[in-house]
Tab-separated table of C-alpha atoms and ligand atoms in Angstrom:
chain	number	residue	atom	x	y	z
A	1	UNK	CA	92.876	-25.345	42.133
A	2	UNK	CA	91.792	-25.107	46.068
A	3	UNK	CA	89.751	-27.875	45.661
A	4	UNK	CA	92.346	-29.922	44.018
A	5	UNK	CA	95.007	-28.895	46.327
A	6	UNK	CA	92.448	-30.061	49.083
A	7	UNK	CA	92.075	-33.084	47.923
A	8	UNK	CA	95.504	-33.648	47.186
A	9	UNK	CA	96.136	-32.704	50.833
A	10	UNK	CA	93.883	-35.109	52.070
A	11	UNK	CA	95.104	-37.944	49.748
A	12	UNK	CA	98.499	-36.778	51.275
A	13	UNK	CA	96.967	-37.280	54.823
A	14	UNK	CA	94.976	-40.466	54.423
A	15	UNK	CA	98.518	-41.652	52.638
A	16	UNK	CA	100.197	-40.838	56.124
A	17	UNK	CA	97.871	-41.901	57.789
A	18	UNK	CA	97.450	-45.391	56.703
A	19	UNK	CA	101.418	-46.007	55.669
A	20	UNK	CA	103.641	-44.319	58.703
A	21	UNK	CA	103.636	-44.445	62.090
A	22	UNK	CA	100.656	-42.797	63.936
A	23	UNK	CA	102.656	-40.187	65.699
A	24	UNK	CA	104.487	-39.073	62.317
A	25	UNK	CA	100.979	-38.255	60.910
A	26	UNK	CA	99.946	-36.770	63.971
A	27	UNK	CA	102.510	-34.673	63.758
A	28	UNK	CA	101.268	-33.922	59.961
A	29	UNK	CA	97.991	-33.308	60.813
A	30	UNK	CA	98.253	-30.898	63.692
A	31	UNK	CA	101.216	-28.776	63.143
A	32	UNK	CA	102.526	-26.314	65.937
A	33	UNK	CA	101.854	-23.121	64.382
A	34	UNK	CA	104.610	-21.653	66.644
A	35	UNK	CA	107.126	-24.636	65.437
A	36	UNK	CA	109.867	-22.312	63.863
A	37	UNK	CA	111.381	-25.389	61.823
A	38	UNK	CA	107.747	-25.521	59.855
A	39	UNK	CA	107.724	-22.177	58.761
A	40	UNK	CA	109.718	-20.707	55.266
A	41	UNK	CA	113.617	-19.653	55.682
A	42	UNK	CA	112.953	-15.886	55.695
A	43	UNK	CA	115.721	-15.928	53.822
A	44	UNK	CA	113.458	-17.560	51.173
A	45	UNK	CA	110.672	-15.210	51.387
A	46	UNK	CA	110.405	-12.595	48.641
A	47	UNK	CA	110.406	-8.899	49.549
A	48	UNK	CA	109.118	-7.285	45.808
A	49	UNK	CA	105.579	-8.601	46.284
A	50	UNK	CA	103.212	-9.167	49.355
A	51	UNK	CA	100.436	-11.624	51.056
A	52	UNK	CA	97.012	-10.117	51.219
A	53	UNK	CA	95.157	-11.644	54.682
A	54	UNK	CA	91.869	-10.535	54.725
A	55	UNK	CA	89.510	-11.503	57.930
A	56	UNK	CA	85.986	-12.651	56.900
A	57	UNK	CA	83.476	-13.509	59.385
A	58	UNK	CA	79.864	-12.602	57.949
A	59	UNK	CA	77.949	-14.405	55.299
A	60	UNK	CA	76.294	-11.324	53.869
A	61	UNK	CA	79.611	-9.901	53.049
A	62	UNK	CA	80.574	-12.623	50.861
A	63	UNK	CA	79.957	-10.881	47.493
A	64	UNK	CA	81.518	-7.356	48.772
A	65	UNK	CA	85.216	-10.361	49.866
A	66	UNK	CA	84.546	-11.847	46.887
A	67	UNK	CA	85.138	-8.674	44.933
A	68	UNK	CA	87.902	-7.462	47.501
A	69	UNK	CA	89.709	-10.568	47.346
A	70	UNK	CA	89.834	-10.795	43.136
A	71	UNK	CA	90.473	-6.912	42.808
A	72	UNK	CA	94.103	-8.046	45.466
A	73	UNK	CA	94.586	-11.126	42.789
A	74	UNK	CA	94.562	-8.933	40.299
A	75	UNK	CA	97.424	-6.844	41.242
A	76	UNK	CA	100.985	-7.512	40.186
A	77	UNK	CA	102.420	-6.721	44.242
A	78	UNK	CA	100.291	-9.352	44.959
A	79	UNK	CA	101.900	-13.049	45.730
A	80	UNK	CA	98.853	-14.261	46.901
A	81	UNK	CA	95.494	-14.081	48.920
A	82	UNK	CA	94.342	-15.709	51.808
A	83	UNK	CA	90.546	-15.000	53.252
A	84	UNK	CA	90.714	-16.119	57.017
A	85	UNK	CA	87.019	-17.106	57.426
A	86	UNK	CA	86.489	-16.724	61.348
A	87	UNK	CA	82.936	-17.195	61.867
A	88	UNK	CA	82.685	-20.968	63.246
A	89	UNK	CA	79.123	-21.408	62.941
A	90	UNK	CA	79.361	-21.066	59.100
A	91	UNK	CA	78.092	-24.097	57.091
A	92	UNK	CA	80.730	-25.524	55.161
A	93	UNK	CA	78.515	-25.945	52.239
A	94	UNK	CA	78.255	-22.260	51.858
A	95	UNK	CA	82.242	-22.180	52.317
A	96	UNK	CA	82.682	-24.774	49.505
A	97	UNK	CA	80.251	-23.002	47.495
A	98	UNK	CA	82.421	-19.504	48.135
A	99	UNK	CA	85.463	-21.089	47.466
A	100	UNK	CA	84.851	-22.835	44.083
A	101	UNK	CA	82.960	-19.024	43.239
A	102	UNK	CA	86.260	-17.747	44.387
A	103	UNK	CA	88.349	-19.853	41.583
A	104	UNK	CA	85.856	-19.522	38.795
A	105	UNK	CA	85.147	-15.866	38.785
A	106	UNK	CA	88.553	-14.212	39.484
A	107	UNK	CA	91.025	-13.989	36.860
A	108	UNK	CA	93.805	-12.329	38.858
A	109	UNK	CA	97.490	-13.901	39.280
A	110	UNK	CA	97.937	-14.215	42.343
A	111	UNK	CA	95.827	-17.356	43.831
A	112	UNK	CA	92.929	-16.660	46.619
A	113	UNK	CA	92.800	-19.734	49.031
A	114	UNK	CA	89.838	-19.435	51.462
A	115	UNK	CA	90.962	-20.766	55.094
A	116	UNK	CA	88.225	-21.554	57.745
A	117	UNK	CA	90.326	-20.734	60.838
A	118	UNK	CA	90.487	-23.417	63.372
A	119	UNK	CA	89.757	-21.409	66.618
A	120	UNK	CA	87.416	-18.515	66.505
A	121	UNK	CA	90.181	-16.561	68.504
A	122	UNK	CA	90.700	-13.013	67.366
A	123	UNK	CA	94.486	-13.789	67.714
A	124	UNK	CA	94.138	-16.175	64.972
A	125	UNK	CA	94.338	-13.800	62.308
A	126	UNK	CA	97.886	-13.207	63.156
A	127	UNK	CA	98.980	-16.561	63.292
A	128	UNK	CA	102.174	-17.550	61.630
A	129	UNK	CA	101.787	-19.470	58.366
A	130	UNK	CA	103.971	-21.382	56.172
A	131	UNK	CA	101.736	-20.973	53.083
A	132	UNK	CA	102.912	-16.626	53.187
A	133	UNK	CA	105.894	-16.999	50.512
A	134	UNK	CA	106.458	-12.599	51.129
A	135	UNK	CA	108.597	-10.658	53.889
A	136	UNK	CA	105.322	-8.269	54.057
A	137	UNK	CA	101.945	-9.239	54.689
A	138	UNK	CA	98.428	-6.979	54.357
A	139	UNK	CA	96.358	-7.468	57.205
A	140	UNK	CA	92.917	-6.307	56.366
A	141	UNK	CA	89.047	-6.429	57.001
A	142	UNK	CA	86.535	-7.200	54.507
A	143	UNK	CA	84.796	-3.668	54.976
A	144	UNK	CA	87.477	-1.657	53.314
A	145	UNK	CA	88.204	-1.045	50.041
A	146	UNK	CA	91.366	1.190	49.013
A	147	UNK	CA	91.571	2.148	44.892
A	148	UNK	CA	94.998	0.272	43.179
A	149	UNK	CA	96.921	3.361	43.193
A	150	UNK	CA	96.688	3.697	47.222
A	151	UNK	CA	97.834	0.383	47.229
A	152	UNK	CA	100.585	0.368	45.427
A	153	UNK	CA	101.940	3.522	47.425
A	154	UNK	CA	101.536	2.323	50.656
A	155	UNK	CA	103.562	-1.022	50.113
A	156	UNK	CA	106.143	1.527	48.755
A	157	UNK	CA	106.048	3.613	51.969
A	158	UNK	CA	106.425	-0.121	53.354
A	159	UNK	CA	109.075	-0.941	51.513
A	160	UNK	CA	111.134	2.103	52.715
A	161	UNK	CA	109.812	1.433	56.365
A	162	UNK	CA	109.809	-2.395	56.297
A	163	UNK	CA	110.149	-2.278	60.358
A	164	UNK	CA	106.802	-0.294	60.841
A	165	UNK	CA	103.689	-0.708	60.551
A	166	UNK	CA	101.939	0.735	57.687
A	167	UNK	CA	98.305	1.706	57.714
A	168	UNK	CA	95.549	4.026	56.547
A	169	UNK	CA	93.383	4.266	59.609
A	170	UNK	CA	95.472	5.781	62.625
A	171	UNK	CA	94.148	6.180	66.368
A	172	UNK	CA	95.419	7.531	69.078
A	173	UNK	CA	96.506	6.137	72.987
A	174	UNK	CA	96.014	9.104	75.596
A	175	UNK	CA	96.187	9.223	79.620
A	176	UNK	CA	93.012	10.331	81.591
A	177	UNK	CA	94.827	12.332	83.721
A	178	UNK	CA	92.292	12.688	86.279
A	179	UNK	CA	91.169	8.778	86.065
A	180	UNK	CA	94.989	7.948	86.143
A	181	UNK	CA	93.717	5.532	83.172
A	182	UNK	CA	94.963	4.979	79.953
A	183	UNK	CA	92.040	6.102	76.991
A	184	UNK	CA	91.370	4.949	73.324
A	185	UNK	CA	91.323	8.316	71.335
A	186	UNK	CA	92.179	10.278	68.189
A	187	UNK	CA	93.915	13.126	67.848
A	188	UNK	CA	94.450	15.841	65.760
A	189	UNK	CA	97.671	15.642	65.124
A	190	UNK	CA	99.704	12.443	66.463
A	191	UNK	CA	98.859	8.769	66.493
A	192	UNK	CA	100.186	5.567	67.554
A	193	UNK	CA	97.755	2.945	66.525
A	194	UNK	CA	96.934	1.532	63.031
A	195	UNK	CA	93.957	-0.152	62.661
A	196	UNK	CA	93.682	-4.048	60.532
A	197	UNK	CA	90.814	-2.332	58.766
A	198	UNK	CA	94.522	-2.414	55.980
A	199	UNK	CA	98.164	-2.441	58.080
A	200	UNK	CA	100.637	-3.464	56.480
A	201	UNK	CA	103.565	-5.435	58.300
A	202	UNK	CA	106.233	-8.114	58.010
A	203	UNK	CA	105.841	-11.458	57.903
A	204	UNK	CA	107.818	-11.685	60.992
A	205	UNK	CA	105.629	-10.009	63.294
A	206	UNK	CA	103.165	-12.867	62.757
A	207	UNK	CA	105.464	-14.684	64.992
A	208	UNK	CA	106.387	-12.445	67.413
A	209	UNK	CA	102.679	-12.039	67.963
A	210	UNK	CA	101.535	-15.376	68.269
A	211	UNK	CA	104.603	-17.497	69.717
A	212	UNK	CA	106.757	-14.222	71.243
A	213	UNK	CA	107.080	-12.439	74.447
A	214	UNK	CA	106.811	-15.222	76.676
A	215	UNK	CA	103.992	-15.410	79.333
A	216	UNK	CA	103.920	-11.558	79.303
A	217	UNK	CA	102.280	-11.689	75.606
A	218	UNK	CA	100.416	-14.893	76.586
A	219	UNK	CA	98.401	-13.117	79.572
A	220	UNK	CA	98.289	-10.480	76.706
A	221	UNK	CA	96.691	-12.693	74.126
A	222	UNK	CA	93.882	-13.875	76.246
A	223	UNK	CA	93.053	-9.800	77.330
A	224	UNK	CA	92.000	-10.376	73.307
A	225	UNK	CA	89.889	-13.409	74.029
A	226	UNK	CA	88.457	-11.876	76.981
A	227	UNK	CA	87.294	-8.674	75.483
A	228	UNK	CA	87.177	-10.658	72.166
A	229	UNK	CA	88.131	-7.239	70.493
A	230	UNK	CA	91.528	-4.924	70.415
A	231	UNK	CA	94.624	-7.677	68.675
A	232	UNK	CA	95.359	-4.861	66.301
A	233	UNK	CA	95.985	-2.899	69.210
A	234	UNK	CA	98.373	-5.662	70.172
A	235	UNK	CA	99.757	-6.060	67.193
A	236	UNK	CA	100.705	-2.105	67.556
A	237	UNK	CA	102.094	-2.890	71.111
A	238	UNK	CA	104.449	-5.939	69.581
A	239	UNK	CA	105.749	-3.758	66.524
A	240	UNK	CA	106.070	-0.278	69.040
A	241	UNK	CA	108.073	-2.367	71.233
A	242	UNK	CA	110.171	-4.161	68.560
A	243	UNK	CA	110.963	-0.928	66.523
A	244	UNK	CA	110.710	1.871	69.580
A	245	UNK	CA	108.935	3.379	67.018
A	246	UNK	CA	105.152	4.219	66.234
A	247	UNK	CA	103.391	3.418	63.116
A	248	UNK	CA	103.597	5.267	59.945
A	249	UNK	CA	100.070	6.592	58.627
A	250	UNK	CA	99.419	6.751	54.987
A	251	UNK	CA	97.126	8.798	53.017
A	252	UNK	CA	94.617	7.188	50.698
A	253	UNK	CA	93.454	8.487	47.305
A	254	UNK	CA	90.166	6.546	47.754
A	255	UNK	CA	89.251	4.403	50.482
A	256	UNK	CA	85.499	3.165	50.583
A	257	UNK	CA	84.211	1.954	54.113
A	258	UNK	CA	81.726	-0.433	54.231
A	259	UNK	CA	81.043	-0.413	57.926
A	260	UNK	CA	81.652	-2.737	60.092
A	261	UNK	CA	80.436	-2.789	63.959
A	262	UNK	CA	83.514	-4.132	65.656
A	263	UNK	CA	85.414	-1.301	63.966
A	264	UNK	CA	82.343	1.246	64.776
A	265	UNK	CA	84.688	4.043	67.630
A	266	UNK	CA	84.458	7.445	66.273
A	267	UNK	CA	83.074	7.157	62.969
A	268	UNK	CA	86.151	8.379	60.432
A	269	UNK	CA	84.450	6.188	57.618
A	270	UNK	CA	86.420	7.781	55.046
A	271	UNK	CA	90.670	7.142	54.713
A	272	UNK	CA	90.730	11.031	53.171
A	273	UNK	CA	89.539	12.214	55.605
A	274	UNK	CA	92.541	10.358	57.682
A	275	UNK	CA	94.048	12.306	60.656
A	276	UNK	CA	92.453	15.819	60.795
A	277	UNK	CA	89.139	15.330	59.310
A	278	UNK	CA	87.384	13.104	62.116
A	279	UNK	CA	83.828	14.508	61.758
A	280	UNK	CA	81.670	13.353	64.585
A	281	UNK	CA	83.685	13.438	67.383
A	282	UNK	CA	80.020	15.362	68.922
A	283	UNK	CA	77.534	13.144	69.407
A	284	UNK	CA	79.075	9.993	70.023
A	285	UNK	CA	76.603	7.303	69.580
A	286	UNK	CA	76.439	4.959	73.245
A	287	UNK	CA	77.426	2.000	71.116
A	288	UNK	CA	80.795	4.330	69.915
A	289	UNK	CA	81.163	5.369	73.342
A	290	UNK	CA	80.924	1.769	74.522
A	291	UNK	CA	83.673	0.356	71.592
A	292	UNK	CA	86.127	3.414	72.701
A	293	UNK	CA	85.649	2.674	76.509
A	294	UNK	CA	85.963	-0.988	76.330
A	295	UNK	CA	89.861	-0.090	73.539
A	296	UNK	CA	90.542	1.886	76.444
A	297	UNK	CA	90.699	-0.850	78.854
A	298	UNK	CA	92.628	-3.110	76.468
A	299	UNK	CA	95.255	-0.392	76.198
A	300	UNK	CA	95.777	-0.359	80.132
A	301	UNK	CA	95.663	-4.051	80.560
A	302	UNK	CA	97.765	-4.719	77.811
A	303	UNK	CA	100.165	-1.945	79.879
A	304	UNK	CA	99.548	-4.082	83.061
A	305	UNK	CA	100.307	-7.331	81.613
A	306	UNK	CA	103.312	-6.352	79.404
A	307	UNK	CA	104.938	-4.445	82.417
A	308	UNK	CA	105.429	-0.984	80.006
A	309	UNK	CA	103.558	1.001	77.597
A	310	UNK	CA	105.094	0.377	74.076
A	311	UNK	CA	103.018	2.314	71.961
A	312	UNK	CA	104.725	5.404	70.505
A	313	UNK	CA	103.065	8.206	68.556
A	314	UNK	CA	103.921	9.334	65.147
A	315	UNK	CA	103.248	12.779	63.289
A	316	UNK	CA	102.100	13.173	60.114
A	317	UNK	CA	100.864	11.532	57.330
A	318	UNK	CA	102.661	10.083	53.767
A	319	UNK	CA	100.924	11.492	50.735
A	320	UNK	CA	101.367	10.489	47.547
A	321	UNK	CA	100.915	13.898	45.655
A	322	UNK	CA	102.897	16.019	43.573
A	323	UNK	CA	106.956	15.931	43.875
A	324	UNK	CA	105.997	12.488	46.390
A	325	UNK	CA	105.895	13.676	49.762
A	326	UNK	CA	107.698	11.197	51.867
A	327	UNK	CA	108.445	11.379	55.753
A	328	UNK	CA	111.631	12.963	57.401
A	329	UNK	CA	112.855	12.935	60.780
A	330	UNK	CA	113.115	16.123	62.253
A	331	UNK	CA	113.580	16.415	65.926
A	332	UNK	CA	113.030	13.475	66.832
A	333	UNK	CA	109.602	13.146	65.061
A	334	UNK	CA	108.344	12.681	61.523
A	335	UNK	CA	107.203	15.589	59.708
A	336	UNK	CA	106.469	15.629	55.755
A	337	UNK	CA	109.664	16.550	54.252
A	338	UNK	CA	108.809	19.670	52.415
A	339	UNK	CA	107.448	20.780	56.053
A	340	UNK	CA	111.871	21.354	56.793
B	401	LIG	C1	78.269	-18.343	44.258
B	401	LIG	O1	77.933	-17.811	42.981
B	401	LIG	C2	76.586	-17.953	42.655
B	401	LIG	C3	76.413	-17.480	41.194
B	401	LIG	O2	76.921	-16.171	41.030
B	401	LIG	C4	75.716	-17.159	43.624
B	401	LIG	O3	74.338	-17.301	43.323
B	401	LIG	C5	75.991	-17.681	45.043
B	401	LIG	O4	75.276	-16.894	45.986
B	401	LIG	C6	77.457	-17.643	45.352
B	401	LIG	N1	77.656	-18.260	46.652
B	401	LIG	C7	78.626	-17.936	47.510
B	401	LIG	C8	78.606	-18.611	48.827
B	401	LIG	O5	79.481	-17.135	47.242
């Protein structure tokens, strides 16, 4: 199918190319991803099912995508699955090879379409794309597996909360009072960042992101490609200030953590262990230490540049046990709703 739709697209091109006007297939070739007028009517796009992006970037972890990406085709939420492969220096023989494994060994529904990103920008994963047919999208790494179930909840909790961002990995903003600084944290009991180790959001956000907010967001952008590290943080900046609200933190049945470096701060590993349970807080490693320090600076330059600090905490966590614990807003914050 990819490699047919490939060569279809080429065919396409070549067809433009050779028959039209050079600037018509210019245009074809190398569309403005911010160009509102290329992009679905979101009118169109359908809210009972969502796109699964999932950021790949090292060859040994093809097998463990390869798994993650068929185990997302496989689910009936899912419309379809794009893998965002960001690693430039890739051979695209072993991409051609991963994406005809991709079509003959998964059996899910939904399609998988494997996408060799054209900058190795960090803000790339976010970027608007015509291709995402759902109002909600699932941002997520390739190190993180979460069991069906987990899923399925947490696009509910989306689905109730389609204006937040939904997530199973929560951090925290804090100010060093002393340093007059802002610092990269967790805490026991509040958050206001999810991580793209799984966040849910809307499709929309993708464009605010990537084409909103003026020069303000564009200084904020390249803070990314400077510190090539921290666009979830960003991302929670965008959707804080859109919403005046913080992110809503869900709690996984299962959630297996493969590990990987760039997401390496303070070690929570597992998504049961979610808020409260965040183990090694003693004995930071120097590389943890590092990876916190360098989040922390992202949060006050991102502050600088934007002119406020959007990010806004939330309490508690959704759990989907008995009865269906859901969120309620109780003085001004959520609390679980058999906590009233
Ligand atoms: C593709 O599948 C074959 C057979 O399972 C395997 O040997 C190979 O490593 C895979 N390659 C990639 C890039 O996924």
């Amino acid at each position: 199918m990819n490699l047919v739709s490939t060569i279809q697209t080429l065919f396409v091109s070549f067809f433009f190319v050779f028959f039209f006007k050079p600037s018509l297939s210019l245009r074809t070739l190398t569309s403005d991803p911010c160009d509102s007028t290329a992009l679905r009517d979101p009118r169109t796009l359908r809210s009972d099912q969502i796109t699964v992006l999932i950021n790949g970037y090292s060859e040994s972890r093809i097998p463990l995508l390869q798994s993650l990406a068929a185990t997302y085709s496989a689910s009936p939420l899912v419309s379809a699955v794009f893998i965002l492969w960001g690693n430039p220096s890739t051979p695209s023989q072993t991409l051609a090879e991963f994406s005809h494994n991709l079509t003959a060994f998964s059996f899910g529904s939904a399609p998988i379409s494997l996408i060799r990103q054209s900058s190795p920008s960090l803000n790339a994963r976010f970027l608007p794309r015509p291709s995402i047919a759902t109002v909600a999208v699932l941002i997520c790494d390739d190190d993180v597996e979460i069991d069906a179930k987990s899923f399925a909840f947490a696009f509910r909790v989306w689905e109730s909360n389609p204006d937040r961002l939904i997530g199973f990995f929560a951090r925290s903003h804090d100010i060093d009072l002393t340093r007059k600084k802002w610092i990269y944290t967790i805490h026991p009991d509040k958050y206001s960042i999810v991580l793209t180790k799984f966040m849910i959001l809307k499709n929309r956000y993708l464009f605010e992101y990537s084409c909103g907010g003026g020069s303000a967001m564009a200084r904020a952008r390249s803070v990314v490609d400077r510190a090539r590290n921290c666009e979830d943080i960003l991302m929670n900046f965008v959707v804080a200030e859109e919403t005046g609200a913080g992110p809503v933190l869900v709690g996984a049945n299962w959630a297996r953590d493969w590990g990987d470096a760039r997401n390496e701060d303070i070690g929570d590993g597992d998504g049961r262990r979610g808020l409260s349970g965040t183990v090694a807080q003693v004995g930071l490693s120097s590389r943890r230490a590092e990876h916190r320090k360098r989040r922390g600076e992202c949060i006050s330059e991102f502050h600088r540049v934007l002119g406020k600090m959007a990010l806004r905490y939330s309490y508690g966590k959704v759990v989907n046990s008995v009865g269906e614990q859901g969120l309620c807003q109780k003085g001004g914050k959520l609390v679980f709703c058999d906590q009233n």
